[in-house]
Amino acid sequence: MRKLFAAFLCIIMLFLGGCTKEEQSVSGTPEDNLIVVGFSQVGAESEWRVANTESMKSALSEENGYMLIFDNARQEQENQIRAIRMFIQQGVDYIVFSPNVETGWNSILLEAKEADIPVIVIDRYIEQQDRDLFTAFIGADFYKEGEIAANWLADFLKKRGRSEEPIRIVHIQGTIGSSAQIGRTAALEEAVRRHPNWEIVAQECGDFTRAKSYEVMSSILKQTKDIDVVYCENDGEALGAIDAMEEAGLQCDPYSGVIVISFDATRLGLEYTLARKIALNVECNPLQGPYVDETIKKLERGEPIERIRYIDETYFDFTSITREIIDSRKY
Ligand code: GYE
């Protein structure tokens, strides 16, 4: 009955909500044996995000036993809170969400807890005080990703005999307040404190998009072109920054120009790594759907789950990347 009610409500929501098909969708039919999951996605800002959405939709499919109510929050926390509240009212079996930012989730998660609906947080983390308000977290360790990047840079500069030289870094940040930004930024800033010859000469938000990064990089280049490293917090930003630098006559090449560092390692990002325009690309795996499916199935069977689960990740630099690796990538 609860599921029938959920299905009825979400159909009403689709028609009355004034939302387009891309923003909200329902897959599956309201049969009693399907597990009803409400999934609030951050948006569609990057290739990473699109791959993440696809992974969730294919793992939480009707064939696999789910009825999925998908909501695209278009980068607004407010929209996510509204969607989660709707899922609670619909009486879904599970709520899954990828939090846009780390803070501000306490009261809505309390509402979910009171309604006795397990919440699975994916991709980005939420503030520690919310600890007991979710059942499981599945995602990346962003500080560790940033550390991989900073250590690689230190190593590369050493090999090139540049350990003592002043290193001028432009830092393009992701969405401010998201854990992907917080972790990747903290690791870079920590590394800058450890290396007195490194300096962040500009720090701007690129919002994880190619367009915004192009815009901020273009305006940074009007102030200075004396840049050794550009540290971008995802592939979209790296591509936008490279567009701006090339337009301004700078070369992106770890041996003879600017060293560009990126995160995600999407297929397009890795094409740029193969072309040596991105020197280092730290992987962030968006294929989280199967992990969510596994967690829900375990919970359904009453089996113990791993509460915090970091997905294994690697990195590719311009020396290790190959055509075969790119062709075998799933995203
Ligand atoms: O790096 C970026 C995306 O939260 C890991 O968000 C995710 C980040 C990813 O839009 O491309």
Tab-separated table of C-alpha atoms and ligand atoms in Angstrom:
chain	number	residue	atom	x	y	z
A	1	MET	CA	0.000	0.000	0.000
A	2	ARG	CA	2.832	2.333	0.943
A	3	LYS	CA	4.391	1.731	-2.484
A	4	LEU	CA	1.162	2.309	-4.332
A	5	PHE	CA	0.833	5.579	-2.470
A	6	ALA	CA	4.429	6.496	-3.330
A	7	ALA	CA	3.833	5.836	-7.003
A	8	PHE	CA	0.612	7.792	-7.030
A	9	LEU	CA	2.236	10.764	-5.327
A	10	CYS	CA	5.236	10.838	-7.589
A	11	ILE	CA	3.085	10.820	-10.691
A	12	ILE	CA	1.115	13.752	-9.268
A	13	MET	CA	4.433	15.441	-8.469
A	14	LEU	CA	5.643	14.994	-12.045
A	15	PHE	CA	2.508	16.587	-13.465
A	16	LEU	CA	2.035	19.358	-10.936
A	17	GLY	CA	5.669	20.093	-10.214
A	18	GLY	CA	6.241	21.960	-13.461
A	19	CYS	CA	9.392	19.948	-14.004
A	20	THR	CA	10.766	18.704	-17.284
A	21	LYS	CA	11.441	15.048	-17.961
A	22	GLU	CA	15.185	15.488	-17.444
A	23	GLU	CA	14.661	16.968	-14.000
A	24	GLN	CA	12.421	14.225	-12.721
A	25	SER	CA	11.646	10.733	-13.844
A	26	VAL	CA	10.074	7.616	-12.458
A	27	SER	CA	11.105	4.173	-13.621
A	28	GLY	CA	9.295	1.008	-12.674
A	29	THR	CA	5.682	0.372	-11.850
A	30	PRO	CA	4.062	0.478	-8.441
A	31	GLU	CA	4.128	-3.245	-7.865
A	32	ASP	CA	4.457	-4.285	-4.289
A	33	ASN	CA	7.638	-6.278	-4.704
A	34	LEU	CA	9.734	-3.385	-6.042
A	35	ILE	CA	11.997	-1.445	-3.696
A	36	VAL	CA	11.083	2.242	-4.003
A	37	VAL	CA	14.118	4.554	-4.032
A	38	GLY	CA	14.039	8.350	-4.217
A	39	PHE	CA	17.307	9.681	-5.614
A	40	SER	CA	18.182	13.372	-5.467
A	41	GLN	CA	21.049	14.150	-7.824
A	42	VAL	CA	23.062	17.391	-7.589
A	43	GLY	CA	22.684	18.340	-11.243
A	44	ALA	CA	24.268	17.652	-14.615
A	45	GLU	CA	27.249	20.002	-14.396
A	46	SER	CA	29.935	17.634	-15.674
A	47	GLU	CA	30.679	14.450	-17.612
A	48	TRP	CA	31.391	12.846	-14.234
A	49	ARG	CA	27.899	13.719	-13.024
A	50	VAL	CA	26.235	12.388	-16.177
A	51	ALA	CA	28.120	9.085	-15.781
A	52	ASN	CA	27.095	8.970	-12.108
A	53	THR	CA	23.413	9.450	-12.984
A	54	GLU	CA	23.580	6.754	-15.651
A	55	SER	CA	25.257	4.344	-13.265
A	56	MET	CA	22.532	4.909	-10.659
A	57	LYS	CA	19.723	4.552	-13.159
A	58	SER	CA	21.047	1.329	-14.597
A	59	ALA	CA	21.801	-0.264	-11.210
A	60	LEU	CA	18.471	0.755	-9.665
A	61	SER	CA	16.404	-0.477	-12.597
A	62	GLU	CA	13.067	-2.229	-12.611
A	63	GLU	CA	14.717	-5.459	-13.837
A	64	ASN	CA	16.914	-5.273	-10.785
A	65	GLY	CA	13.929	-4.928	-8.449
A	66	TYR	CA	13.594	-1.162	-8.049
A	67	MET	CA	11.201	1.632	-8.674
A	68	LEU	CA	13.402	4.711	-8.973
A	69	ILE	CA	12.163	8.262	-8.495
A	70	PHE	CA	14.901	10.478	-9.871
A	71	ASP	CA	15.181	14.200	-9.181
A	72	ASN	CA	17.772	16.581	-10.661
A	73	ALA	CA	18.352	19.492	-8.240
A	74	ARG	CA	20.075	21.722	-10.805
A	75	GLN	CA	22.855	22.633	-8.364
A	76	GLU	CA	20.493	24.016	-5.711
A	77	GLN	CA	20.506	22.645	-2.177
A	78	GLU	CA	17.004	24.033	-1.752
A	79	ASN	CA	15.780	21.787	-4.579
A	80	GLN	CA	17.450	18.796	-2.955
A	81	ILE	CA	15.763	19.480	0.366
A	82	ARG	CA	12.425	19.843	-1.402
A	83	ALA	CA	12.920	16.548	-3.261
A	84	ILE	CA	13.935	14.691	-0.097
A	85	ARG	CA	10.891	16.056	1.722
A	86	MET	CA	8.727	14.836	-1.150
A	87	PHE	CA	10.345	11.374	-0.951
A	88	ILE	CA	9.519	11.283	2.772
A	89	GLN	CA	5.912	12.250	2.088
A	90	GLN	CA	5.725	9.577	-0.591
A	91	GLY	CA	6.918	7.006	1.904
A	92	VAL	CA	9.760	5.648	-0.247
A	93	ASP	CA	11.762	2.706	1.081
A	94	TYR	CA	15.177	4.401	0.707
A	95	ILE	CA	16.446	7.891	0.080
A	96	VAL	CA	19.695	8.287	-1.817
A	97	PHE	CA	21.266	11.679	-2.377
A	98	SER	CA	24.454	13.302	-3.528
A	99	PRO	CA	24.777	16.434	-1.363
A	100	ASN	CA	25.615	19.602	-3.230
A	101	VAL	CA	27.380	21.060	-0.170
A	102	GLU	CA	28.460	19.588	3.166
A	103	THR	CA	26.328	21.630	5.555
A	104	GLY	CA	22.640	22.313	6.099
A	105	TRP	CA	21.218	18.785	6.051
A	106	ASN	CA	20.417	18.272	9.729
A	107	SER	CA	16.723	19.040	9.819
A	108	ILE	CA	15.713	17.286	6.614
A	109	LEU	CA	17.669	14.176	7.624
A	110	LEU	CA	16.011	14.289	11.022
A	111	GLU	CA	12.676	14.239	9.208
A	112	ALA	CA	13.787	11.155	7.277
A	113	LYS	CA	14.944	9.514	10.481
A	114	GLU	CA	11.632	10.214	12.183
A	115	ALA	CA	9.869	8.668	9.197
A	116	ASP	CA	12.177	5.664	9.593
A	117	ILE	CA	13.536	5.856	6.031
A	118	PRO	CA	17.173	4.828	5.609
A	119	VAL	CA	19.321	7.443	3.858
A	120	ILE	CA	22.321	6.582	1.702
A	121	VAL	CA	24.666	9.483	0.975
A	122	ILE	CA	26.675	9.075	-2.214
A	123	ASP	CA	29.567	10.865	-3.894
A	124	ARG	CA	30.056	13.854	-1.564
A	125	TYR	CA	30.146	13.769	2.194
A	126	ILE	CA	28.150	15.749	4.768
A	127	GLU	CA	29.251	17.500	7.928
A	128	GLN	CA	30.185	15.235	10.822
A	129	GLN	CA	27.430	16.432	13.158
A	130	ASP	CA	25.026	14.662	10.789
A	131	ARG	CA	26.787	11.360	11.460
A	132	ASP	CA	23.878	9.413	12.872
A	133	LEU	CA	21.454	10.774	10.359
A	134	PHE	CA	22.463	8.534	7.508
A	135	THR	CA	22.742	4.796	7.134
A	136	ALA	CA	25.635	4.589	4.689
A	137	PHE	CA	28.075	6.701	2.699
A	138	ILE	CA	29.533	5.581	-0.627
A	139	GLY	CA	31.950	7.907	-2.374
A	140	ALA	CA	35.433	9.300	-2.704
A	141	ASP	CA	38.113	10.460	-0.304
A	142	PHE	CA	38.698	13.899	-1.793
A	143	TYR	CA	41.542	14.908	0.509
A	144	LYS	CA	43.397	11.779	-0.525
A	145	GLU	CA	42.835	12.640	-4.191
A	146	GLY	CA	44.291	16.100	-3.587
A	147	GLU	CA	47.262	14.590	-1.764
A	148	ILE	CA	47.968	12.298	-4.717
A	149	ALA	CA	48.027	15.381	-6.958
A	150	ALA	CA	50.271	17.437	-4.670
A	151	ASN	CA	52.732	14.570	-4.161
A	152	TRP	CA	52.862	13.914	-7.885
A	153	LEU	CA	53.619	17.587	-8.522
A	154	ALA	CA	56.402	17.675	-5.916
A	155	ASP	CA	57.904	14.562	-7.438
A	156	PHE	CA	57.659	15.809	-10.997
A	157	LEU	CA	59.251	19.160	-10.129
A	158	LYS	CA	62.052	17.351	-8.322
A	159	LYS	CA	62.764	15.145	-11.338
A	160	ARG	CA	62.876	18.270	-13.508
A	161	GLY	CA	65.354	19.932	-11.105
A	162	ARG	CA	62.779	22.585	-10.159
A	163	SER	CA	62.380	21.841	-6.419
A	164	GLU	CA	63.864	25.174	-5.362
A	165	GLU	CA	62.375	27.367	-8.088
A	166	PRO	CA	59.392	29.611	-7.360
A	167	ILE	CA	56.271	27.745	-8.511
A	168	ARG	CA	53.290	29.964	-9.265
A	169	ILE	CA	49.994	28.108	-9.024
A	170	VAL	CA	46.553	29.105	-10.299
A	171	HIS	CA	43.841	27.268	-8.417
A	172	ILE	CA	40.397	26.789	-9.996
A	173	GLN	CA	38.054	25.463	-7.320
A	174	GLY	CA	34.908	23.374	-7.598
A	175	THR	CA	31.516	24.343	-6.152
A	176	ILE	CA	32.382	26.072	-2.884
A	177	GLY	CA	31.264	24.093	0.150
A	178	SER	CA	31.027	20.744	-1.646
A	179	SER	CA	33.194	18.063	-0.124
A	180	ALA	CA	34.906	17.514	-3.488
A	181	GLN	CA	36.061	21.148	-3.329
A	182	ILE	CA	36.846	21.130	0.397
A	183	GLY	CA	39.050	18.025	0.246
A	184	ARG	CA	40.884	18.850	-2.985
A	185	THR	CA	41.459	22.439	-1.854
A	186	ALA	CA	42.668	21.484	1.628
A	187	ALA	CA	45.247	19.077	0.224
A	188	LEU	CA	46.668	21.700	-2.132
A	189	GLU	CA	46.782	24.397	0.537
A	190	GLU	CA	48.490	22.003	2.920
A	191	ALA	CA	51.099	21.174	0.273
A	192	VAL	CA	51.688	24.895	-0.382
A	193	ARG	CA	52.398	25.353	3.346
A	194	ARG	CA	54.950	22.526	3.151
A	195	HIS	CA	56.714	23.958	0.076
A	196	PRO	CA	57.855	27.529	0.729
A	197	ASN	CA	58.653	28.010	-2.967
A	198	TRP	CA	55.035	27.218	-4.033
A	199	GLU	CA	52.593	30.092	-4.194
A	200	ILE	CA	48.894	30.232	-5.067
A	201	VAL	CA	48.778	33.374	-7.213
A	202	ALA	CA	45.043	33.175	-7.969
A	203	GLN	CA	42.195	31.164	-6.496
A	204	GLU	CA	38.768	31.318	-8.156
A	205	CYS	CA	35.658	29.178	-8.305
A	206	GLY	CA	34.992	27.410	-11.615
A	207	ASP	CA	31.888	25.656	-10.275
A	208	PHE	CA	32.987	22.343	-11.835
A	209	THR	CA	32.029	23.572	-15.312
A	210	ARG	CA	34.059	24.204	-18.442
A	211	ALA	CA	32.254	27.496	-19.167
A	212	LYS	CA	32.790	29.055	-15.731
A	213	SER	CA	36.404	27.943	-15.612
A	214	TYR	CA	37.067	29.457	-19.057
A	215	GLU	CA	35.586	32.699	-17.825
A	216	VAL	CA	37.600	32.925	-14.582
A	217	MET	CA	40.828	31.731	-16.238
A	218	SER	CA	40.441	34.359	-18.965
A	219	SER	CA	40.193	37.102	-16.386
A	220	ILE	CA	43.153	35.753	-14.368
A	221	LEU	CA	45.226	35.801	-17.566
A	222	LYS	CA	44.520	39.506	-17.959
A	223	GLN	CA	46.387	40.043	-14.685
A	224	THR	CA	49.237	37.573	-15.132
A	225	LYS	CA	50.602	35.058	-17.568
A	226	ASP	CA	53.452	34.097	-15.284
A	227	ILE	CA	51.981	30.731	-14.326
A	228	ASP	CA	53.701	27.387	-13.723
A	229	VAL	CA	50.804	25.201	-12.607
A	230	VAL	CA	47.026	25.281	-12.984
A	231	TYR	CA	45.286	23.043	-10.433
A	232	CYS	CA	41.698	22.423	-11.564
A	233	GLU	CA	39.271	20.498	-9.399
A	234	ASN	CA	37.699	18.548	-12.278
A	235	ASP	CA	38.102	17.776	-15.979
A	236	GLY	CA	35.510	20.305	-17.137
A	237	GLU	CA	37.427	23.070	-15.378
A	238	ALA	CA	40.734	21.844	-16.817
A	239	LEU	CA	39.315	21.963	-20.347
A	240	GLY	CA	37.928	25.468	-19.829
A	241	ALA	CA	41.228	26.701	-18.375
A	242	ILE	CA	43.192	25.140	-21.255
A	243	ASP	CA	40.880	26.831	-23.792
A	244	ALA	CA	41.547	30.197	-22.120
A	245	MET	CA	45.321	29.664	-21.888
A	246	GLU	CA	45.680	28.551	-25.490
A	247	GLU	CA	43.635	31.514	-26.617
A	248	ALA	CA	46.012	33.764	-24.653
A	249	GLY	CA	49.016	32.141	-26.346
A	250	LEU	CA	50.169	29.925	-23.460
A	251	GLN	CA	51.197	26.354	-24.064
A	252	CYS	CA	49.935	23.605	-21.767
A	253	ASP	CA	52.717	21.055	-21.603
A	254	PRO	CA	54.493	19.658	-18.533
A	255	TYR	CA	57.915	19.985	-20.199
A	256	SER	CA	57.702	23.293	-21.989
A	257	GLY	CA	54.699	25.169	-20.614
A	258	VAL	CA	52.034	25.173	-17.942
A	259	ILE	CA	51.541	22.008	-15.871
A	260	VAL	CA	47.781	21.353	-15.720
A	261	ILE	CA	46.423	19.096	-12.984
A	262	SER	CA	42.894	17.715	-13.047
A	263	PHE	CA	40.512	15.306	-11.317
A	264	ASP	CA	37.902	12.801	-12.530
A	265	ALA	CA	39.796	11.082	-15.374
A	266	THR	CA	36.815	10.963	-17.695
A	267	ARG	CA	37.454	9.757	-21.208
A	268	LEU	CA	37.637	13.317	-22.553
A	269	GLY	CA	39.949	14.369	-19.726
A	270	LEU	CA	42.209	11.439	-20.491
A	271	GLU	CA	42.320	12.387	-24.196
A	272	TYR	CA	43.841	15.667	-22.998
A	273	THR	CA	46.249	13.722	-20.794
A	274	LEU	CA	47.343	11.647	-23.788
A	275	ALA	CA	47.867	14.906	-25.696
A	276	ARG	CA	50.027	16.098	-22.711
A	277	LYS	CA	47.776	19.123	-22.154
A	278	ILE	CA	46.690	17.720	-18.789
A	279	ALA	CA	49.845	16.512	-17.056
A	280	LEU	CA	48.104	14.569	-14.295
A	281	ASN	CA	44.540	13.339	-13.996
A	282	VAL	CA	43.496	11.888	-10.642
A	283	GLU	CA	40.670	9.404	-10.986
A	284	CYS	CA	37.339	9.881	-9.251
A	285	ASN	CA	35.037	6.965	-9.968
A	286	PRO	CA	31.407	7.921	-10.726
A	287	LEU	CA	30.199	4.336	-11.183
A	288	GLN	CA	28.586	4.140	-7.750
A	289	GLY	CA	25.237	2.561	-8.728
A	290	PRO	CA	26.325	-1.066	-8.158
A	291	TYR	CA	27.628	-0.192	-4.672
A	292	VAL	CA	24.299	1.426	-3.779
A	293	ASP	CA	22.420	-1.599	-5.108
A	294	GLU	CA	24.608	-3.949	-3.073
A	295	THR	CA	24.098	-1.881	0.101
A	296	ILE	CA	20.313	-1.761	-0.293
A	297	LYS	CA	20.099	-5.492	-1.007
A	298	LYS	CA	22.142	-6.209	2.124
A	299	LEU	CA	19.906	-3.955	4.201
A	300	GLU	CA	16.859	-5.734	2.774
A	301	ARG	CA	18.292	-9.072	3.880
A	302	GLY	CA	19.162	-7.655	7.282
A	303	GLU	CA	22.895	-8.178	6.725
A	304	PRO	CA	25.567	-5.843	8.143
A	305	ILE	CA	26.900	-3.142	5.813
A	306	GLU	CA	30.038	-1.061	5.662
A	307	ARG	CA	28.835	2.338	6.889
A	308	ILE	CA	31.523	4.416	5.198
A	309	ARG	CA	32.779	3.061	1.930
A	310	TYR	CA	35.453	4.794	-0.113
A	311	ILE	CA	35.733	3.614	-3.685
A	312	ASP	CA	39.229	2.672	-4.903
A	313	GLU	CA	40.781	5.179	-7.246
A	314	THR	CA	43.977	5.594	-9.202
A	315	TYR	CA	45.652	8.301	-11.298
A	316	PHE	CA	47.024	8.711	-14.798
A	317	ASP	CA	49.764	11.048	-15.883
A	318	PHE	CA	50.946	11.952	-19.363
A	319	THR	CA	53.613	9.247	-19.186
A	320	SER	CA	51.373	6.365	-18.122
A	321	ILE	CA	48.230	7.008	-20.150
A	322	THR	CA	47.675	4.940	-23.303
A	323	ARG	CA	45.074	4.735	-26.051
A	324	GLU	CA	44.081	1.264	-24.754
A	325	ILE	CA	43.315	2.656	-21.291
A	326	ILE	CA	41.124	5.398	-22.765
A	327	ASP	CA	39.257	2.996	-25.052
A	328	SER	CA	38.514	0.646	-22.194
A	329	ARG	CA	37.102	3.393	-19.920
A	330	LYS	CA	33.415	3.131	-19.118
A	331	TYR	CA	32.925	6.886	-18.740
B	1	GYE	O1	34.674	15.741	-9.533
B	1	GYE	C1	32.906	16.870	-10.599
B	1	GYE	C2	31.473	16.859	-10.290
B	1	GYE	O2	31.407	15.371	-6.528
B	1	GYE	C3	33.134	13.976	-7.288
B	1	GYE	O3	31.397	16.774	-8.905
B	1	GYE	C4	32.073	14.914	-7.642
B	1	GYE	C5	32.540	16.099	-8.463
B	1	GYE	C6	33.313	15.769	-9.705
B	1	GYE	O4	30.682	17.639	-10.961
B	1	GYE	O5	33.172	16.653	-11.945
